[in-house]
């Protein structure tokens, strides 16, 4: 049971949140005429790192806001929490903190 | 001493913590006995001379009590009757109470005569893996039921549990697990800082080992020190002690799960009190003072009743004033068991010998023993035991190689101690092997998890107290300045850690040497696993079932892996331990469920018209979490007949349907139209004010996730209608796209489903009924056409009225404030009386839509159905992007042989079986070309109507299909979607 610090409400139990998968995935625009392969990559391919993972969560049973966290998938340590649209810190993808 | 086996002989005349003025009557296997408050079931049985407690799992060998705590593998019993019965409890953990009734598990017909014991006679044919290797033809499953019956533990209750269970959430600065000497010292030091401290202890008393192992702390008797600690901790406003509470799980970010037995393990709780309470505690810091559990020695015949752990013998003597035997032999590889010899002597029992595997036990211990008249046989081992249902003698092989029998009725064994590291490992901690002490211990402490005392492998009392005191203070002061109160000084005690020489298995002698007593795994089984190359500790566990019993191998795991190490020429740490998992001790389903059972398991939602519906005789059912009327059967009428009658009433006159659960989401803002264009597969921005459009929503893989109508209330204000089941899901879906993908759009999303009740007035007479109720909205067709929206009043009630229809008839959807719906319904029924108005349920509503061939998302579609598959090819003509658009162009979604939605017409008029597989004419009857997705009998057409998904079906109208089912062969034709009123004229009224 993770303890997640919602950037709007503060620390809350994991049961109040819903996981939304890997974050910072760019959605190809219609104008860019994505090829099938690029579109399939956007739809289905996700990182599964042993170490730092950036992912989005929503405080569903709270304020309803989406935000990003950087979580270590081995230790479950949450090294960073930042709001949608905010720049994230220096913690590197896929590296152990 | 008489040596009698009666209760008078076993219970000591004084001492112990039992309350001799409070006798308690209880029964075991139908016989009545007496004990005292303060006894456990195990101590009371021992006091009554009951040696035989159960039969072993596989060989049905007689077994007695071996331990004194949660590690007990043998004394597993079933307690209570009827719905309150609880299987597989350890007799060592059950506080005795008046009227307690317990029975043995796994013996038939009785514990003293057990049919399954024949397995013991044939046991050389029953090695590990025997069942799996032997019962292979025709299939393991053909034998499994009989084998499982023979090898079961207790019986699950057959009635509902009448007791109440509770869940609580809490948090603290420091959680101390275990209230032995280390736990008390840590909690006292932490509490002194003013921190919020929670000390939990699984026993009914705090003190741990001090309750049965005499010691002097800070110059006083241990009992006085315990009382001082307890008083001090309880006096701190932020500190609490929970006894009878076991920490069973350690989860991420210091979330611990505790199970509390407020009234003792099973005694009657006070009125209204729960039987068990599950605590979910978030701790900033955790101090694990969980102690250590003694492990047995592995030698032939080590499971005979009368063989007990040396520490348990001391426990029964000192705490319960019970002498578990008259003539004892001690068998040990370490110093600690010598204290058991002293305890037995103090309790006027006889100790014939101390058998020590070490060639040179510490001289001082040997001399002390000899001074009490006890022989010490160094470099010796017990190589066999005798006795039918109770130990009679042990065979000892001495240092000179000669063997002899020593008569005894009690053998106290000690193979050393295993620190209780379960919670530490669950927290992610790693273990190291301490070869000097022959034990696995935590590799260290982290900032938020500290192991102290015996749980950390610190076996001397003085060092343990000091370590715990420092850890408690350190944990409390982590990120917490604390108060200015004076800090207590660390407790002082003497006591060296016991020395040990590992002895994992006594090799000589004949007979079974048990490693796992609960699952009947012997040293030979481990050898077999090694020969067959199941050498990894995880393979060893699964092949032999070592450590897989309800005791989770508390006494067996380390012995087992060390034996494997010796057999395969490896060091003990090379083999390693299996993973320690939740829960530390078994948890009842009641505790896990808490109050979420029965009606509270999944609270049902009710509409504003619930009471009205029930009074009207509706048959209420669960539709997506809502209690809704399926239909309104008349007395004696079948459900099918009621549905047919209601559907006909709508076609011929008028019906009213409680559609309140329909999802309603307001979408407002300057970019609302742009947003909805991206969410729906079809265009919404071109919608005129006061108009309504049907739309499909796709996910990004192009599968249909919902359908409904969008209404334009103002230029920047829309009402998005969803299916009843999609209301919450779609609101969350809209939020996710807005917040995560298009934050630049200025749009607000507000779910308003339960603000508006919906009465759907449907049928050719609906306009007349609405007119009679009275409304300020013009009802003339040209003023208020199909697919338009008006706001006004109906019968004086503020209402939003939509002309949309799911029945194909003239329909007014009346949205009114939730609380005013019953009032409006009464007026509609009154006004409709002359038109024979009927309330209609969900089932007739779905039948009416089926006659019209309207899509029902989730019934006709599944997670692979795209908008193209239901005939919505036109959405690809749009030039702007929407969710799922690009996926519609993927090759597999463009195929022409995909499953497509079609109408189905049975040739002989019989309704087609729902779900039946369809084969196209020309393909074989086993070829799957589709299936029936909706089916029913149309009262208006007097024949079966159906929808289905058929390969390339939309190009095949008129072609034949066959459904072959267990109910016979059905011929059908692919038909247009709408069976009734295919021109769609009735919808205009």
Coordinates of N, CA, C and O in Angstrom, one line a residue, chain B residues 59 61 63 119-120 122-127 298-303 385 510-515 520 522-525:
Chain B
X59 N 0.8 -39.1 7.2 CA 0.9 -40.5 7.7 C 0.0 -40.7 8.9 O 0.0 -41.8 9.4
X61 N 0.2 -39.9 11.9 CA 0.9 -40.4 13.1 C 0.4 -39.6 14.3 O 0.0 -38.4 14.2
X63 N 0.3 -37.2 17.3 CA 1.1 -36.0 17.6 C 0.6 -35.3 18.9 O -0.6 -35.3 19.2
X119 N -1.5 -45.5 6.5 CA -0.5 -44.8 5.6 C 0.9 -44.9 6.2 O 1.8 -44.9 5.5
X120 N 0.9 -44.9 7.6 CA 2.2 -45.0 8.3 C 2.8 -46.3 8.0 O 4.0 -46.4 7.8
X122 N 2.5 -48.2 5.4 CA 2.9 -48.3 4.1 C 3.8 -47.1 3.7 O 4.0 -46.8 2.5
X123 N 4.3 -46.4 4.7 CA 4.9 -45.1 4.4 C 6.1 -45.1 3.5 O 6.4 -44.2 2.9
X124 N 6.8 -46.3 3.5 CA 8.0 -46.3 2.6 C 7.5 -46.2 1.1 O 8.3 -46.0 0.3
X125 N 6.2 -46.4 0.9 CA 5.7 -46.3 -0.5 C 5.2 -44.9 -0.7 O 4.6 -44.6 -1.7
X126 N 5.3 -44.0 0.3 CA 4.7 -42.7 0.2 C 5.7 -41.6 0.3 O 5.6 -40.7 1.2
X127 N 6.7 -41.6 -0.5 CA 7.7 -40.5 -0.4 C 7.2 -39.2 -1.0 O 6.0 -39.2 -1.5
X298 N 16.6 -32.7 14.3 CA 16.1 -33.6 13.4 C 16.7 -35.0 13.7 O 17.9 -35.1 13.4
X299 N 15.9 -35.9 14.2 CA 16.5 -37.3 14.6 C 15.3 -38.3 14.5 O 14.2 -37.9 14.5
X300 N 15.6 -39.5 14.3 CA 14.6 -40.5 14.1 C 13.6 -40.5 15.3 O 14.0 -40.5 16.4
X301 N 12.3 -40.5 15.0 CA 11.3 -40.6 16.0 C 11.1 -39.3 16.7 O 10.5 -39.3 17.8
X302 N 11.5 -38.2 16.1 CA 11.4 -36.9 16.8 C 10.0 -36.3 16.9 O 9.8 -35.2 17.4
X303 N 9.0 -37.1 16.4 CA 7.6 -36.5 16.4 C 6.7 -37.1 17.5 O 5.5 -36.9 17.5
X385 N 13.3 -43.1 19.4 CA 12.4 -42.9 20.5 C 11.5 -44.1 20.5 O 11.2 -44.7 19.5
X510 N 17.3 -45.5 13.1 CA 16.3 -45.9 12.1 C 15.0 -45.2 12.4 O 14.7 -44.9 13.5
X511 N 14.2 -45.0 11.4 CA 12.9 -44.4 11.5 C 12.8 -43.0 11.0 O 13.9 -42.4 10.5
X512 N 11.7 -42.5 10.9 CA 11.5 -41.2 10.3 C 12.0 -40.0 11.1 O 11.6 -39.9 12.3
X513 N 12.8 -39.2 10.5 CA 13.3 -38.0 11.2 C 12.5 -36.8 10.6 O 12.8 -36.5 9.4
X514 N 11.6 -36.2 11.3 CA 10.8 -35.2 10.7 C 11.4 -33.8 10.7 O 12.1 -33.4 11.7
X515 N 11.3 -33.1 9.6 CA 11.7 -31.7 9.5 C 10.5 -30.8 9.6 O 10.5 -29.9 10.5
X520 N 4.4 -33.4 7.4 CA 5.0 -34.7 7.4 C 6.2 -34.8 6.3 O 6.2 -35.7 5.5
X522 N 10.1 -35.4 5.9 CA 11.2 -36.0 6.6 C 12.5 -35.6 6.0 O 12.6 -35.1 4.9
X523 N 13.6 -35.9 6.7 CA 15.0 -35.7 6.2 C 15.2 -36.5 4.9 O 15.8 -36.1 4.0
X524 N 14.6 -37.7 4.9 CA 14.7 -38.6 3.7 C 14.0 -37.9 2.5 O 14.4 -38.1 1.4
X525 N 12.9 -37.2 2.7 CA 12.2 -36.6 1.6 C 13.1 -35.5 1.0 O 13.1 -35.3 -0.2

